[in-house]
Amino acid sequence: MEALIWIALTALLIATPFFYPRWRLRRVLAQPLPAAALAVLQHNIPVYRRMAPALQQQLQRLVVQFLHQKKFIGCEGLEVSDEMAVTIAGQACLLLLNRPSKVYPALHTILVYPSAFVARRAEVGPGGVVTPGHQTMLGESWDDGRIVLSWDDVQRGAGDWTDGHNVVLHEFAHQLDSESGRANGAPYLGNPASYSEWSEVLERDFQSLRHSAMYRQHSVMDHYGATNPAEFFAVATETFFEKPYQMAEHHAELFAEFLKYYRVDPRDWMTPPPPPVALPHAWSTGWTH
């Protein structure tokens, strides 16, 4: 009998690390999002109020899980408040709606700076000479399970949901991109057959953005997306969620690919932008004499 008891205890100790986290998560998810956190979503996620009730509930559940599983660390003396954590979690979880994915499984820590921060960068010069350098950053996504954000810029992104600039959407898009193995503009699509069309459409629009950036032409997407395919995916994600009508008009096939990937249509949450004002004939063709 004593041997059986020891066997049972040993089995319990072995099983606990596997089942206890799941049990805790189920308990956490059984609780509703606190009223104070819900108020933050309503105030700091401008599109939240216009989402369908089912999507609102889904976002709330994702935020509860995010806050349970991720650790927030303030940098340079910043104390991360509940409002900061919920704001970041709410924006990040917009990318997960209607998708059968886990809540950023490779991510464990979010570092938050009060404002833009300086990161060390090694610069390679002529002849391969490497010199230390510094770069001012608004956010970074690392492949070791960490994301770094500037709170000032998180607030700026929350304050204007129509400019196509959102550091949280950008950096968490990099996390999704990395789920396929590395950040290269081709996230995990589920079906291998999907990559052919995805690659064709994104490569074409990436080259188009590079051309626009080179000749300083206007584009719906920020020219930073022309840096490389990974940055293009992140910038296109910002555009998809914040400027969906413009993206659908000027990059129809790219918008369609993102509709399939993100499984939501942000146009449902936003008012169409006003049509451009037509200038008088003399203004558009030049004054005549």
XYZ file of C-alpha atoms in Angstrom:
289
model
C 0.000 0.000 0.000
C 2.786 2.385 0.934
C 4.468 1.757 -2.424
C 1.239 2.583 -4.250
C 0.950 5.831 -2.294
C 4.488 6.817 -3.249
C 3.822 5.969 -6.899
C 0.677 8.096 -6.839
C 2.511 11.007 -5.208
C 5.346 10.762 -7.726
C 2.894 10.736 -10.615
C 1.134 13.763 -9.134
C 4.406 15.683 -8.822
C 5.297 14.883 -12.424
C 1.885 15.889 -13.737
C 1.540 19.106 -11.721
C 3.808 21.299 -13.934
C 1.712 20.313 -16.955
C -1.795 20.617 -15.557
C -1.519 23.322 -12.906
C -0.936 26.232 -15.369
C -3.931 25.105 -17.436
C -6.072 24.837 -14.320
C -5.040 28.343 -13.222
C -5.760 29.741 -16.688
C -9.230 28.194 -16.726
C -9.949 29.787 -13.361
C -8.710 33.175 -14.568
C -10.739 33.008 -17.770
C -13.853 32.164 -15.777
C -13.694 35.644 -14.245
C -14.963 38.669 -16.208
C -12.688 41.565 -17.067
C -12.817 44.036 -14.145
C -14.925 47.147 -14.669
C -11.875 49.442 -14.446
C -10.094 47.465 -17.183
C -13.204 47.498 -19.345
C -13.317 51.294 -19.023
C -9.718 51.449 -20.267
C -10.612 49.432 -23.367
C -13.556 51.712 -24.055
C -11.420 54.828 -23.681
C -8.046 53.790 -25.129
C -9.144 51.487 -27.962
C -11.138 53.905 -30.140
C -12.710 51.157 -32.268
C -13.842 49.050 -29.300
C -17.252 50.716 -28.912
C -18.122 50.012 -32.551
C -17.215 46.332 -32.463
C -19.946 43.709 -32.390
C -20.730 42.456 -28.858
C -19.338 39.015 -29.666
C -16.003 40.524 -30.718
C -15.943 42.754 -27.638
C -16.377 39.707 -25.416
C -13.709 37.843 -27.337
C -11.290 40.750 -26.932
C -12.011 40.938 -23.217
C -11.215 37.245 -22.813
C -7.977 37.609 -24.775
C -6.953 40.574 -22.629
C -7.621 38.588 -19.437
C -5.350 35.806 -20.704
C -2.685 38.251 -21.894
C -2.527 39.992 -18.524
C -2.365 36.635 -16.748
C 0.471 35.218 -18.836
C 2.681 38.229 -19.597
C 4.939 40.249 -17.309
C 5.220 44.043 -17.571
C 8.409 45.803 -16.492
C 8.814 49.572 -16.296
C 12.128 51.062 -17.398
C 13.904 54.320 -16.476
C 11.844 54.647 -13.314
C 8.459 54.124 -14.990
C 5.877 52.278 -12.905
C 3.561 50.342 -15.195
C -0.027 51.060 -14.164
C -3.076 48.898 -14.791
C -4.150 51.369 -17.462
C -0.862 50.961 -19.316
C -0.996 47.175 -19.174
C -4.636 46.973 -20.309
C -4.077 49.491 -23.115
C -1.132 47.533 -24.488
C -2.895 44.181 -24.056
C -6.067 45.466 -25.721
C -4.290 46.789 -28.794
C -2.092 43.693 -29.076
C -5.055 41.316 -28.840
C -6.885 43.036 -31.704
C -4.527 41.067 -33.944
C -5.791 37.760 -32.498
C -9.555 38.162 -32.950
C -11.294 35.250 -34.719
C -7.956 33.463 -35.101
C -7.385 29.989 -33.602
C -3.979 30.964 -32.257
C -2.570 31.116 -28.769
C -1.932 34.467 -27.107
C 1.605 35.154 -28.301
C 3.026 31.916 -26.869
C 6.674 32.886 -27.378
C 6.271 36.230 -25.611
C 6.726 36.530 -21.843
C 7.816 40.116 -21.061
C 6.874 43.638 -22.140
C 9.373 46.350 -21.240
C 7.846 49.828 -21.141
C 9.863 53.054 -21.334
C 8.338 56.457 -20.549
C 9.190 57.738 -24.049
C 11.419 56.951 -27.019
C 14.524 55.062 -25.909
C 18.048 54.705 -27.237
C 19.211 51.283 -28.384
C 22.760 50.268 -29.138
C 23.377 49.286 -32.737
C 26.529 47.972 -34.400
C 27.090 49.731 -37.732
C 29.043 47.978 -40.490
C 31.051 50.406 -42.588
C 33.253 50.052 -45.670
C 35.546 47.075 -45.564
C 33.356 45.390 -42.960
C 34.541 47.665 -40.163
C 32.088 47.460 -37.253
C 31.588 50.556 -35.112
C 29.203 50.955 -32.155
C 26.219 53.202 -32.727
C 22.959 54.290 -31.150
C 19.442 54.569 -32.517
C 16.357 56.203 -31.037
C 13.480 53.699 -30.983
C 9.733 53.763 -30.343
C 9.488 49.995 -29.977
C 11.266 46.728 -30.615
C 10.277 43.092 -30.903
C 12.944 40.607 -29.883
C 13.128 36.916 -30.692
C 13.886 36.007 -27.063
C 10.323 36.555 -25.828
C 10.451 40.295 -25.138
C 8.867 43.417 -26.597
C 9.983 46.965 -25.796
C 7.572 49.907 -26.085
C 7.557 53.653 -25.525
C 4.491 54.573 -23.457
C 4.312 58.047 -24.994
C 4.014 56.449 -28.402
C 1.533 53.837 -27.210
C -0.649 56.736 -26.078
C -0.105 58.556 -29.359
C -1.260 55.468 -31.254
C -4.352 55.173 -29.082
C -5.149 58.855 -29.528
C -5.279 58.764 -33.322
C -6.640 55.583 -34.858
C -6.663 56.911 -38.433
C -3.062 57.885 -39.153
C -1.715 54.385 -39.843
C 0.890 54.633 -37.064
C 0.594 52.366 -34.037
C 3.671 51.041 -32.261
C 1.763 48.248 -30.473
C 0.210 46.878 -33.662
C 3.592 47.160 -35.363
C 5.665 45.325 -32.776
C 3.090 42.614 -32.110
C 2.795 42.023 -35.857
C 6.499 41.147 -35.701
C 5.652 38.579 -33.020
C 3.057 36.986 -35.303
C 5.521 37.067 -38.190
C 8.055 35.175 -36.068
C 5.628 32.303 -35.406
C 6.597 30.778 -38.764
C 10.195 30.453 -37.579
C 11.625 33.902 -38.267
C 10.376 37.393 -39.056
C 10.445 37.583 -42.836
C 7.032 38.921 -43.838
C 5.497 35.461 -44.148
C 3.708 34.541 -40.888
C 2.204 31.143 -40.226
C -0.772 30.875 -42.612
C -2.006 27.415 -41.652
C -2.295 26.107 -45.194
C 0.946 25.693 -47.216
C -0.992 26.430 -50.416
C -1.698 29.941 -49.115
C 1.941 31.020 -49.278
C 2.123 31.214 -53.072
C -0.523 33.926 -53.424
C 0.595 35.641 -50.213
C 4.192 35.901 -51.452
C 3.156 37.113 -54.893
C 0.886 39.873 -53.586
C 3.170 41.063 -50.762
C 6.281 41.026 -52.928
C 4.581 43.132 -55.598
C 3.287 45.703 -53.116
C 6.587 45.712 -51.241
C 8.428 46.601 -54.445
C 5.810 49.254 -55.172
C 6.400 50.800 -51.741
C 10.150 50.714 -52.292
C 9.638 52.628 -55.526
C 7.433 55.178 -53.751
C 9.998 55.586 -50.976
C 12.877 55.961 -53.419
C 11.145 58.748 -55.349
C 9.417 60.209 -52.269
C 5.962 59.634 -53.670
C 2.831 59.621 -51.534
C 1.703 56.218 -50.292
C -1.092 54.920 -48.061
C 1.561 52.951 -46.183
C 4.479 54.476 -44.316
C 7.709 54.363 -46.314
C 9.398 52.601 -43.379
C 7.719 49.470 -44.677
C 10.135 49.564 -47.628
C 13.023 48.649 -45.284
C 12.579 44.880 -45.666
C 9.741 42.294 -45.945
C 9.377 41.978 -42.148
C 8.895 45.725 -41.717
C 6.539 45.760 -44.699
C 4.290 43.205 -42.994
C 4.289 45.209 -39.752
C 3.571 48.527 -41.489
C 0.870 46.906 -43.647
C -0.713 45.594 -40.427
C -0.835 49.135 -38.999
C -2.425 50.337 -42.243
C -4.936 47.486 -42.328
C -6.269 48.271 -38.857
C -6.078 52.061 -38.972
C -6.588 52.983 -42.643
C -8.635 50.065 -43.969
C -10.695 52.039 -46.483
C -7.627 53.610 -48.049
C -5.781 50.296 -48.110
C -8.740 48.531 -49.727
C -8.899 51.227 -52.410
C -5.201 51.482 -53.260
C -3.984 47.965 -52.393
C -7.052 45.803 -53.000
C -5.293 42.435 -53.307
C -3.054 43.110 -50.316
C -6.101 44.106 -48.288
C -7.818 40.864 -49.333
C -4.830 38.827 -48.133
C -4.917 40.570 -44.782
C -8.662 39.995 -44.510
C -8.006 36.270 -44.832
C -5.129 36.346 -42.365
C -6.592 38.545 -39.616
C -10.189 37.357 -40.101
C -11.744 40.719 -39.248
C -12.665 43.717 -41.372
C -11.718 46.945 -39.548
C -14.000 48.898 -41.877
C -16.879 47.559 -39.765
C -15.560 49.599 -36.834
C -14.773 52.855 -38.604
C -16.458 55.657 -40.521
C -15.407 55.982 -44.177
C -13.054 58.928 -44.705
C -14.510 61.928 -46.548
C -13.812 62.014 -50.290
C -10.893 64.218 -51.330
C -11.850 67.788 -52.083
C -11.609 68.540 -55.786
C -9.558 71.662 -56.455
C -10.829 74.315 -58.864
C -9.806 73.744 -62.441
C -7.262 76.569 -62.424
C -5.581 75.127 -59.331
C -5.293 71.631 -60.750
C -3.854 72.619 -64.138
C -1.993 75.832 -63.349
C -2.987 79.423 -63.925
C -3.444 80.460 -67.543
C -2.702 83.816 -68.993
